[in-house]
Structures are given as structure tokens and as C-alpha cells.
Amino acid sequence: MCEALDQPRSTQRYERKIPDDEPALLAAITEWVRSNPRWGYRMVCGKLRLTGWPVNVKRIYRLWRQEGFKVPRRVRKKRRMGNKNGGISKQKASNSNDVWAWDFIHDRDESGRELKWLILIDEFTRENLLLEVERSMTALEVVRRVSQVMAARGCPNYIRSDNGPEFIAKALKAFLDAAGVKTLYIEPGSPWQNGIVESFNGRFRDECLNAELFRDTNDAKALSGNWRQEYNHERPHSSLGYLPPAVYAAKTSGAHN
């Protein structure tokens, strides 16, 4: 036919004939997919055969692809360690080095690469004890940085955090247990229970991250370090009677760097 009509064979296609039972078969496949979303097309094919459908796996696979069915990616369950007793309303700092709080805050440099700051706050004096930035930071790196602060300042009684993977890591929990520091985990999705560090994050983002364009990590270290110095020693803090945190710390519990 192509030769007689002078048509290239590549331009011609067979029109697929849809079997009479295909709409019913598609309805049966869809029903099993909805009721068993973790099943793949082979499981569906097996179930259809058990219920009387004389089908082969290739046909089921073709219809599966045609309808865009997929097995959802398995999501690992996260450990949820927090409760309301870990919040600031239940365990309030009574003096310097009683309760510390930590968190991460993220930004990007001018080329769009990730920047990640580790933040550590003394909840009583509001001092920023640590403001370290890297591209990424593992739990072991957090241990190293925080242990340096503890060596210079002493260990707190408690440390408060959310359920971030770095803060619930086994290495970090082992370090805190060895140092005799108790953990206070806030409830998932309840940042107000860690309100002091969240308040600091807001100031840091508004006054530093949103105001500066960082060329690289060295630039981010320098600019955020200057902001930290001003925050601790010069910036008035409304909850401290408009004293800077370092000045308030000197008046109440001795000066700390």
C-alpha cells in the first residue's frame, strides 16, 4: 500500500484496537491501586488473575504506565522527642548557664550556594554564645563547636532545641549525657516553645542576613561576627531593661566573653 501510494512506511501507524473489556479492566486496576497504594503493577496483575481476569503482566504494565500510576516513595518515620514540658513556659532559665538554646538558620551567598549558621543562646542573659557559619554542619561538627564554648564558659544545666536531625543525633546525645547536660526538646511544629532563640533568629535575619550580600563563607563569617559583637556588647535588649546582653550578664552573674 505504501509503495503504491508512494508513502514512506515510517509515516504510517496502525490504529490500536481497544479491547471491549479494557474500560472494565482499567476500572478494576484503579480500584486496587486506590485501596492498596503500596502495590506495584505485578501485585495488581496477580490480584486480577485471582479474581478471574485472564490478563498477562505486559498488558497490566502498559495500562499502568498509560494511567500514570506510581508506587509512592517510602518516607522514613522521624523520631519525635519533644513535649510541652520542653518549652520555655515549663522550664524557664533562672540564672546564667542554667538553660541554653540552639538552632540553625539558613541563607545563601550571592552565587546561590547554601550558608548554614549554628546559633547558641544563654536564655537568662540573652548572650549569643555561638554564631558559626559553614556550607553544612554535621552533628559531630556541632559537638566540636559547642564543646569549645563549654570549655571556656562551663556546662549549662539544660539545652533546649527542636527535633532537627543534628540535635537528636546519637553522637550529640552521647556528648551531652557525658557532660551532664539535660535536653529539652520542644513539641514538633511548636517554635514558640523555643521563643528566645526564635526571637534572636528574627533579629539576626532582619538586621544582618537581609541587609548583607555574602560573597562566600569567609565574608559571611566576618559580617556575622561583627554583628554578633555588636549584639552582645552594644545593642540594647528590651527584655533586659535595655542593657546589652554582655552588660546584663556582668551585672547579674559575672562577665562572659
PDB file of C-alpha atoms in Angstrom:
ATOM      1  CA  MET A   1       0.000   0.000   0.000  1.00  0.00           C
ATOM      2  CA  CYS A   2       2.773   2.457   0.889  1.00  0.00           C
ATOM      3  CA  GLU A   3       4.677   1.602  -2.279  1.00  0.00           C
ATOM      4  CA  ALA A   4       1.571   2.015  -4.420  1.00  0.00           C
ATOM      5  CA  LEU A   5       0.759   5.400  -2.847  1.00  0.00           C
ATOM      6  CA  ASP A   6       4.430   6.492  -2.779  1.00  0.00           C
ATOM      7  CA  GLN A   7       4.344   6.999   1.014  1.00  0.00           C
ATOM      8  CA  PRO A   8       7.270   6.269   3.343  1.00  0.00           C
ATOM      9  CA  ARG A   9       6.353   3.415   5.702  1.00  0.00           C
ATOM     10  CA  SER A  10       7.625   5.459   8.665  1.00  0.00           C
ATOM     11  CA  THR A  11       4.690   7.866   8.228  1.00  0.00           C
ATOM     12  CA  GLN A  12       2.107   5.155   8.719  1.00  0.00           C
ATOM     13  CA  ARG A  13       0.885   3.741  12.006  1.00  0.00           C
ATOM     14  CA  TYR A  14      -1.545   1.014  12.931  1.00  0.00           C
ATOM     15  CA  GLU A  15      -4.534   2.303  14.824  1.00  0.00           C
ATOM     16  CA  ARG A  16      -4.717   0.286  18.017  1.00  0.00           C
ATOM     17  CA  LYS A  17      -7.953  -1.517  18.557  1.00  0.00           C
ATOM     18  CA  ILE A  18      -9.149  -1.142  22.125  1.00  0.00           C
ATOM     19  CA  PRO A  19     -10.469  -4.436  23.502  1.00  0.00           C
ATOM     20  CA  ASP A  20     -14.051  -4.396  24.669  1.00  0.00           C
ATOM     21  CA  ASP A  21     -13.041  -5.346  28.214  1.00  0.00           C
ATOM     22  CA  GLU A  22     -10.453  -2.571  28.632  1.00  0.00           C
ATOM     23  CA  PRO A  23     -12.671   0.054  30.346  1.00  0.00           C
ATOM     24  CA  ALA A  24     -13.743  -2.533  32.930  1.00  0.00           C
ATOM     25  CA  LEU A  25     -10.147  -3.699  33.350  1.00  0.00           C
ATOM     26  CA  LEU A  26      -8.952  -0.130  33.884  1.00  0.00           C
ATOM     27  CA  ALA A  27     -11.673   0.374  36.497  1.00  0.00           C
ATOM     28  CA  ALA A  28     -10.556  -2.794  38.303  1.00  0.00           C
ATOM     29  CA  ILE A  29      -6.876  -1.702  38.224  1.00  0.00           C
ATOM     30  CA  THR A  30      -7.779   1.751  39.542  1.00  0.00           C
ATOM     31  CA  GLU A  31      -9.819   0.253  42.375  1.00  0.00           C
ATOM     32  CA  TRP A  32      -6.924  -1.950  43.521  1.00  0.00           C
ATOM     33  CA  VAL A  33      -4.436   0.935  43.248  1.00  0.00           C
ATOM     34  CA  ARG A  34      -6.614   3.184  45.400  1.00  0.00           C
ATOM     35  CA  SER A  35      -7.229   0.564  48.062  1.00  0.00           C
ATOM     36  CA  ASN A  36      -3.605  -0.665  48.100  1.00  0.00           C
ATOM     37  CA  PRO A  37      -1.324   2.267  47.190  1.00  0.00           C
ATOM     38  CA  ARG A  38       1.846   0.332  48.105  1.00  0.00           C
ATOM     39  CA  TRP A  39       1.158  -2.351  45.465  1.00  0.00           C
ATOM     40  CA  GLY A  40       3.044  -2.355  42.161  1.00  0.00           C
ATOM     41  CA  TYR A  41       1.697  -3.495  38.805  1.00  0.00           C
ATOM     42  CA  ARG A  42       2.825  -7.104  39.368  1.00  0.00           C
ATOM     43  CA  MET A  43       0.831  -7.350  42.599  1.00  0.00           C
ATOM     44  CA  VAL A  44      -2.199  -5.815  40.875  1.00  0.00           C
ATOM     45  CA  CYS A  45      -1.834  -8.293  37.998  1.00  0.00           C
ATOM     46  CA  GLY A  46      -1.687 -11.202  40.447  1.00  0.00           C
ATOM     47  CA  LYS A  47      -4.793  -9.991  42.263  1.00  0.00           C
ATOM     48  CA  LEU A  48      -6.692  -9.540  38.993  1.00  0.00           C
ATOM     49  CA  ARG A  49      -5.856 -13.110  37.981  1.00  0.00           C
ATOM     50  CA  LEU A  50      -7.133 -14.368  41.327  1.00  0.00           C
ATOM     51  CA  THR A  51     -10.422 -12.561  40.731  1.00  0.00           C
ATOM     52  CA  GLY A  52     -10.889 -14.098  37.299  1.00  0.00           C
ATOM     53  CA  TRP A  53      -9.244 -11.704  34.858  1.00  0.00           C
ATOM     54  CA  PRO A  54      -7.280 -13.620  32.141  1.00  0.00           C
ATOM     55  CA  VAL A  55      -4.557 -10.968  31.800  1.00  0.00           C
ATOM     56  CA  ASN A  56      -0.789 -11.035  31.419  1.00  0.00           C
ATOM     57  CA  VAL A  57       1.680  -8.771  33.186  1.00  0.00           C
ATOM     58  CA  LYS A  58       2.695  -6.919  29.994  1.00  0.00           C
ATOM     59  CA  ARG A  59      -0.828  -5.703  29.418  1.00  0.00           C
ATOM     60  CA  ILE A  60      -1.176  -4.550  33.026  1.00  0.00           C
ATOM     61  CA  TYR A  61       2.175  -2.749  32.815  1.00  0.00           C
ATOM     62  CA  ARG A  62       1.077  -0.961  29.613  1.00  0.00           C
ATOM     63  CA  LEU A  63      -2.162   0.236  31.240  1.00  0.00           C
ATOM     64  CA  TRP A  64      -0.291   1.107  34.454  1.00  0.00           C
ATOM     65  CA  ARG A  65       2.069   3.396  32.509  1.00  0.00           C
ATOM     66  CA  GLN A  66      -0.785   4.786  30.421  1.00  0.00           C
ATOM     67  CA  GLU A  67      -2.664   5.899  33.552  1.00  0.00           C
ATOM     68  CA  GLY A  68       0.470   7.269  35.237  1.00  0.00           C
ATOM     69  CA  PHE A  69       0.241   5.053  38.312  1.00  0.00           C
ATOM     70  CA  LYS A  70       3.266   5.001  40.638  1.00  0.00           C
ATOM     71  CA  VAL A  71       4.079   3.449  43.978  1.00  0.00           C
ATOM     72  CA  PRO A  72       4.625   6.360  46.418  1.00  0.00           C
ATOM     73  CA  ARG A  73       8.179   6.770  47.675  1.00  0.00           C
ATOM     74  CA  ARG A  74       8.538   5.299  51.137  1.00  0.00           C
ATOM     75  CA  VAL A  75       9.038   8.005  53.756  1.00  0.00           C
ATOM     76  CA  ARG A  76      11.179   7.229  56.782  1.00  0.00           C
ATOM     77  CA  LYS A  77       9.473   7.963  60.062  1.00  0.00           C
ATOM     78  CA  LYS A  78      11.121  10.687  62.101  1.00  0.00           C
ATOM     79  CA  ARG A  79      11.814  10.375  65.772  1.00  0.00           C
ATOM     80  CA  ARG A  80       9.591  12.767  67.689  1.00  0.00           C
ATOM     81  CA  MET A  81      11.186  13.520  71.030  1.00  0.00           C
ATOM     82  CA  GLY A  82       9.570  16.757  72.129  1.00  0.00           C
ATOM     83  CA  ASN A  83       6.739  17.532  74.511  1.00  0.00           C
ATOM     84  CA  LYS A  84       5.226  20.617  76.085  1.00  0.00           C
ATOM     85  CA  ASN A  85       7.449  20.250  79.160  1.00  0.00           C
ATOM     86  CA  GLY A  86      10.439  21.200  76.992  1.00  0.00           C
ATOM     87  CA  GLY A  87       9.057  24.662  76.243  1.00  0.00           C
ATOM     88  CA  ILE A  88      10.120  27.938  77.851  1.00  0.00           C
ATOM     89  CA  SER A  89       6.849  28.232  79.787  1.00  0.00           C
ATOM     90  CA  LYS A  90       7.595  24.971  81.651  1.00  0.00           C
ATOM     91  CA  GLN A  91      11.367  25.227  82.133  1.00  0.00           C
ATOM     92  CA  LYS A  92      12.459  28.840  82.445  1.00  0.00           C
ATOM     93  CA  ALA A  93      16.085  29.880  82.942  1.00  0.00           C
ATOM     94  CA  SER A  94      16.739  31.114  86.491  1.00  0.00           C
ATOM     95  CA  ASN A  95      20.357  32.229  86.119  1.00  0.00           C
ATOM     96  CA  SER A  96      23.283  32.326  83.742  1.00  0.00           C
ATOM     97  CA  ASN A  97      24.294  28.910  82.381  1.00  0.00           C
ATOM     98  CA  ASP A  98      21.010  27.382  83.513  1.00  0.00           C
ATOM     99  CA  VAL A  99      19.342  26.945  80.108  1.00  0.00           C
ATOM    100  CA  TRP A 100      20.947  27.327  76.698  1.00  0.00           C
ATOM    101  CA  ALA A 101      19.025  27.142  73.442  1.00  0.00           C
ATOM    102  CA  TRP A 102      20.307  26.345  69.968  1.00  0.00           C
ATOM    103  CA  ASP A 103      19.057  26.301  66.426  1.00  0.00           C
ATOM    104  CA  PHE A 104      20.111  26.590  62.793  1.00  0.00           C
ATOM    105  CA  ILE A 105      19.283  29.405  60.404  1.00  0.00           C
ATOM    106  CA  HIS A 106      19.876  29.274  56.652  1.00  0.00           C
ATOM    107  CA  ASP A 107      20.690  31.771  53.929  1.00  0.00           C
ATOM    108  CA  ARG A 108      22.565  31.860  50.587  1.00  0.00           C
ATOM    109  CA  ASP A 109      25.573  33.704  49.236  1.00  0.00           C
ATOM    110  CA  GLU A 110      25.489  35.856  46.098  1.00  0.00           C
ATOM    111  CA  SER A 111      26.093  32.798  43.872  1.00  0.00           C
ATOM    112  CA  GLY A 112      23.111  30.976  45.427  1.00  0.00           C
ATOM    113  CA  ARG A 113      25.105  28.473  47.489  1.00  0.00           C
ATOM    114  CA  GLU A 114      23.860  27.351  50.902  1.00  0.00           C
ATOM    115  CA  LEU A 115      25.006  29.025  54.130  1.00  0.00           C
ATOM    116  CA  LYS A 116      24.121  27.491  57.490  1.00  0.00           C
ATOM    117  CA  TRP A 117      24.585  29.219  60.861  1.00  0.00           C
ATOM    118  CA  LEU A 118      24.671  27.384  64.188  1.00  0.00           C
ATOM    119  CA  ILE A 119      23.186  29.626  66.897  1.00  0.00           C
ATOM    120  CA  LEU A 120      23.624  29.151  70.653  1.00  0.00           C
ATOM    121  CA  ILE A 121      21.952  31.432  73.215  1.00  0.00           C
ATOM    122  CA  ASP A 122      22.051  31.731  77.009  1.00  0.00           C
ATOM    123  CA  GLU A 123      18.346  32.178  77.739  1.00  0.00           C
ATOM    124  CA  PHE A 124      18.863  34.089  81.004  1.00  0.00           C
ATOM    125  CA  THR A 125      21.383  36.693  79.820  1.00  0.00           C
ATOM    126  CA  ARG A 126      20.338  36.529  76.124  1.00  0.00           C
ATOM    127  CA  GLU A 127      24.040  36.361  75.202  1.00  0.00           C
ATOM    128  CA  ASN A 128      24.841  34.876  71.818  1.00  0.00           C
ATOM    129  CA  LEU A 129      27.408  32.233  72.747  1.00  0.00           C
ATOM    130  CA  LEU A 130      27.958  30.870  69.253  1.00  0.00           C
ATOM    131  CA  LEU A 131      27.263  32.117  65.735  1.00  0.00           C
ATOM    132  CA  GLU A 132      29.176  29.854  63.356  1.00  0.00           C
ATOM    133  CA  VAL A 133      28.560  29.549  59.626  1.00  0.00           C
ATOM    134  CA  GLU A 134      29.525  26.815  57.150  1.00  0.00           C
ATOM    135  CA  ARG A 135      28.104  25.339  53.969  1.00  0.00           C
ATOM    136  CA  SER A 136      26.856  22.393  56.022  1.00  0.00           C
ATOM    137  CA  MET A 137      27.346  21.168  59.571  1.00  0.00           C
ATOM    138  CA  THR A 138      27.145  17.613  60.893  1.00  0.00           C
ATOM    139  CA  ALA A 139      26.295  16.524  64.427  1.00  0.00           C
ATOM    140  CA  LEU A 140      29.997  15.860  65.113  1.00  0.00           C
ATOM    141  CA  GLU A 141      30.830  19.397  63.997  1.00  0.00           C
ATOM    142  CA  VAL A 142      28.140  20.740  66.333  1.00  0.00           C
ATOM    143  CA  VAL A 143      29.722  18.744  69.179  1.00  0.00           C
ATOM    144  CA  ARG A 144      33.137  20.224  68.441  1.00  0.00           C
ATOM    145  CA  ARG A 145      31.884  23.816  68.363  1.00  0.00           C
ATOM    146  CA  VAL A 146      29.704  23.555  71.460  1.00  0.00           C
ATOM    147  CA  SER A 147      32.391  21.733  73.469  1.00  0.00           C
ATOM    148  CA  GLN A 148      34.680  24.724  72.894  1.00  0.00           C
ATOM    149  CA  VAL A 149      32.060  27.044  74.387  1.00  0.00           C
ATOM    150  CA  MET A 150      31.565  24.715  77.354  1.00  0.00           C
ATOM    151  CA  ALA A 151      35.315  24.526  77.962  1.00  0.00           C
ATOM    152  CA  ALA A 152      35.505  28.329  78.199  1.00  0.00           C
ATOM    153  CA  ARG A 153      32.230  29.018  79.973  1.00  0.00           C
ATOM    154  CA  GLY A 154      31.155  25.841  81.753  1.00  0.00           C
ATOM    155  CA  CYS A 155      28.274  23.496  81.023  1.00  0.00           C
ATOM    156  CA  PRO A 156      24.617  24.514  81.268  1.00  0.00           C
ATOM    157  CA  ASN A 157      22.065  22.540  83.244  1.00  0.00           C
ATOM    158  CA  TYR A 158      19.769  22.235  80.224  1.00  0.00           C
ATOM    159  CA  ILE A 159      19.908  22.816  76.493  1.00  0.00           C
ATOM    160  CA  ARG A 160      16.730  23.436  74.505  1.00  0.00           C
ATOM    161  CA  SER A 161      16.154  22.633  70.827  1.00  0.00           C
ATOM    162  CA  ASP A 162      13.688  21.443  68.247  1.00  0.00           C
ATOM    163  CA  ASN A 163      13.743  17.952  66.705  1.00  0.00           C
ATOM    164  CA  GLY A 164      16.235  18.751  63.928  1.00  0.00           C
ATOM    165  CA  PRO A 165      18.343  15.755  62.833  1.00  0.00           C
ATOM    166  CA  GLU A 166      21.564  17.290  64.181  1.00  0.00           C
ATOM    167  CA  PHE A 167      20.031  17.826  67.631  1.00  0.00           C
ATOM    168  CA  ILE A 168      18.661  14.291  68.043  1.00  0.00           C
ATOM    169  CA  ALA A 169      21.729  12.539  66.627  1.00  0.00           C
ATOM    170  CA  LYS A 170      23.206   9.764  68.772  1.00  0.00           C
ATOM    171  CA  ALA A 171      26.667  11.369  68.812  1.00  0.00           C
ATOM    172  CA  LEU A 172      25.271  14.635  70.155  1.00  0.00           C
ATOM    173  CA  LYS A 173      23.109  12.963  72.793  1.00  0.00           C
ATOM    174  CA  ALA A 174      26.085  10.894  73.956  1.00  0.00           C
ATOM    175  CA  PHE A 175      28.200  14.052  74.271  1.00  0.00           C
ATOM    176  CA  LEU A 176      25.532  15.874  76.297  1.00  0.00           C
ATOM    177  CA  ASP A 177      24.991  12.855  78.558  1.00  0.00           C
ATOM    178  CA  ALA A 178      28.739  12.680  79.236  1.00  0.00           C
ATOM    179  CA  ALA A 179      28.791  16.415  80.031  1.00  0.00           C
ATOM    180  CA  GLY A 180      25.814  16.071  82.393  1.00  0.00           C
ATOM    181  CA  VAL A 181      23.607  18.381  80.320  1.00  0.00           C
ATOM    182  CA  LYS A 182      19.888  17.569  80.224  1.00  0.00           C
ATOM    183  CA  THR A 183      17.990  18.040  76.952  1.00  0.00           C
ATOM    184  CA  LEU A 184      14.728  19.932  76.499  1.00  0.00           C
ATOM    185  CA  TYR A 185      13.050  19.081  73.193  1.00  0.00           C
ATOM    186  CA  ILE A 186      10.091  21.211  72.155  1.00  0.00           C
ATOM    187  CA  GLU A 187       6.996  19.704  70.565  1.00  0.00           C
ATOM    188  CA  PRO A 188       7.223  19.258  66.778  1.00  0.00           C
ATOM    189  CA  GLY A 189       5.775  22.235  64.936  1.00  0.00           C
ATOM    190  CA  SER A 190       5.830  24.471  68.046  1.00  0.00           C
ATOM    191  CA  PRO A 191       8.617  27.066  67.552  1.00  0.00           C
ATOM    192  CA  TRP A 192       7.071  29.353  70.178  1.00  0.00           C
ATOM    193  CA  GLN A 193       8.220  26.847  72.816  1.00  0.00           C
ATOM    194  CA  ASN A 194      11.773  27.846  71.877  1.00  0.00           C
ATOM    195  CA  GLY A 195      10.824  31.511  71.729  1.00  0.00           C
ATOM    196  CA  ILE A 196      14.067  33.103  72.904  1.00  0.00           C
ATOM    197  CA  VAL A 197      16.221  31.618  70.184  1.00  0.00           C
ATOM    198  CA  GLU A 198      13.438  32.221  67.633  1.00  0.00           C
ATOM    199  CA  SER A 199      13.388  35.882  68.673  1.00  0.00           C
ATOM    200  CA  PHE A 200      17.155  36.044  68.188  1.00  0.00           C
ATOM    201  CA  ASN A 201      16.781  34.418  64.761  1.00  0.00           C
ATOM    202  CA  GLY A 202      14.315  37.119  63.748  1.00  0.00           C
ATOM    203  CA  ARG A 203      16.676  39.915  64.770  1.00  0.00           C
ATOM    204  CA  PHE A 204      19.640  38.240  63.102  1.00  0.00           C
ATOM    205  CA  ARG A 205      17.770  37.760  59.837  1.00  0.00           C
ATOM    206  CA  ASP A 206      16.300  41.257  59.828  1.00  0.00           C
ATOM    207  CA  GLU A 207      19.451  43.146  60.828  1.00  0.00           C
ATOM    208  CA  CYS A 208      22.172  41.027  59.221  1.00  0.00           C
ATOM    209  CA  LEU A 209      21.067  38.375  56.716  1.00  0.00           C
ATOM    210  CA  ASN A 210      18.544  40.585  54.928  1.00  0.00           C
ATOM    211  CA  ALA A 211      20.890  43.564  54.984  1.00  0.00           C
ATOM    212  CA  GLU A 212      24.072  41.912  53.681  1.00  0.00           C
ATOM    213  CA  LEU A 213      25.075  40.150  50.465  1.00  0.00           C
ATOM    214  CA  PHE A 214      27.685  37.487  51.243  1.00  0.00           C
ATOM    215  CA  ARG A 215      30.362  36.708  48.652  1.00  0.00           C
ATOM    216  CA  ASP A 216      31.384  33.415  50.290  1.00  0.00           C
ATOM    217  CA  THR A 217      31.697  31.716  53.687  1.00  0.00           C
ATOM    218  CA  ASN A 218      34.644  33.900  54.740  1.00  0.00           C
ATOM    219  CA  ASP A 219      32.614  37.021  54.026  1.00  0.00           C
ATOM    220  CA  ALA A 220      29.652  35.541  55.933  1.00  0.00           C
ATOM    221  CA  LYS A 221      31.906  34.715  58.915  1.00  0.00           C
ATOM    222  CA  ALA A 222      33.297  38.258  59.041  1.00  0.00           C
ATOM    223  CA  LEU A 223      29.990  40.118  58.671  1.00  0.00           C
ATOM    224  CA  SER A 224      28.004  37.905  61.045  1.00  0.00           C
ATOM    225  CA  GLY A 225      30.897  38.012  63.531  1.00  0.00           C
ATOM    226  CA  ASN A 226      30.783  41.830  63.526  1.00  0.00           C
ATOM    227  CA  TRP A 227      27.016  41.715  64.049  1.00  0.00           C
ATOM    228  CA  ARG A 228      27.429  39.260  66.955  1.00  0.00           C
ATOM    229  CA  GLN A 229      29.947  41.559  68.657  1.00  0.00           C
ATOM    230  CA  GLU A 230      27.570  44.499  68.359  1.00  0.00           C
ATOM    231  CA  TYR A 231      24.583  42.415  69.528  1.00  0.00           C
ATOM    232  CA  ASN A 232      26.344  41.167  72.676  1.00  0.00           C
ATOM    233  CA  HIS A 233      28.128  44.358  73.713  1.00  0.00           C
ATOM    234  CA  GLU A 234      26.337  47.366  72.217  1.00  0.00           C
ATOM    235  CA  ARG A 235      22.773  46.625  71.149  1.00  0.00           C
ATOM    236  CA  PRO A 236      20.152  47.398  73.858  1.00  0.00           C
ATOM    237  CA  HIS A 237      17.832  44.482  74.631  1.00  0.00           C
ATOM    238  CA  SER A 238      14.283  45.392  75.653  1.00  0.00           C
ATOM    239  CA  SER A 239      13.754  42.330  77.902  1.00  0.00           C
ATOM    240  CA  LEU A 240      16.964  43.167  79.800  1.00  0.00           C
ATOM    241  CA  GLY A 241      15.940  46.705  80.700  1.00  0.00           C
ATOM    242  CA  TYR A 242      17.573  47.980  77.509  1.00  0.00           C
ATOM    243  CA  LEU A 243      21.007  46.735  78.510  1.00  0.00           C
ATOM    244  CA  PRO A 244      23.208  44.823  76.069  1.00  0.00           C
ATOM    245  CA  PRO A 245      23.392  41.095  76.946  1.00  0.00           C
ATOM    246  CA  ALA A 246      27.072  41.207  77.978  1.00  0.00           C
ATOM    247  CA  VAL A 247      26.444  44.184  80.274  1.00  0.00           C
ATOM    248  CA  TYR A 248      23.432  42.457  81.813  1.00  0.00           C
ATOM    249  CA  ALA A 249      25.481  39.275  82.319  1.00  0.00           C
ATOM    250  CA  ALA A 250      28.196  41.286  84.109  1.00  0.00           C
ATOM    251  CA  LYS A 251      25.618  42.815  86.447  1.00  0.00           C
ATOM    252  CA  THR A 252      23.834  39.563  87.278  1.00  0.00           C
ATOM    253  CA  SER A 253      26.235  36.668  87.066  1.00  0.00           C
ATOM    254  CA  GLY A 254      29.683  37.873  86.064  1.00  0.00           C
ATOM    255  CA  ALA A 255      31.085  38.859  82.730  1.00  0.00           C
ATOM    256  CA  HIS A 256      31.449  36.288  79.930  1.00  0.00           C
ATOM    257  CA  ASN A 257      33.054  36.678  76.544  1.00  0.00           C
TER     258      ASN A 257
END
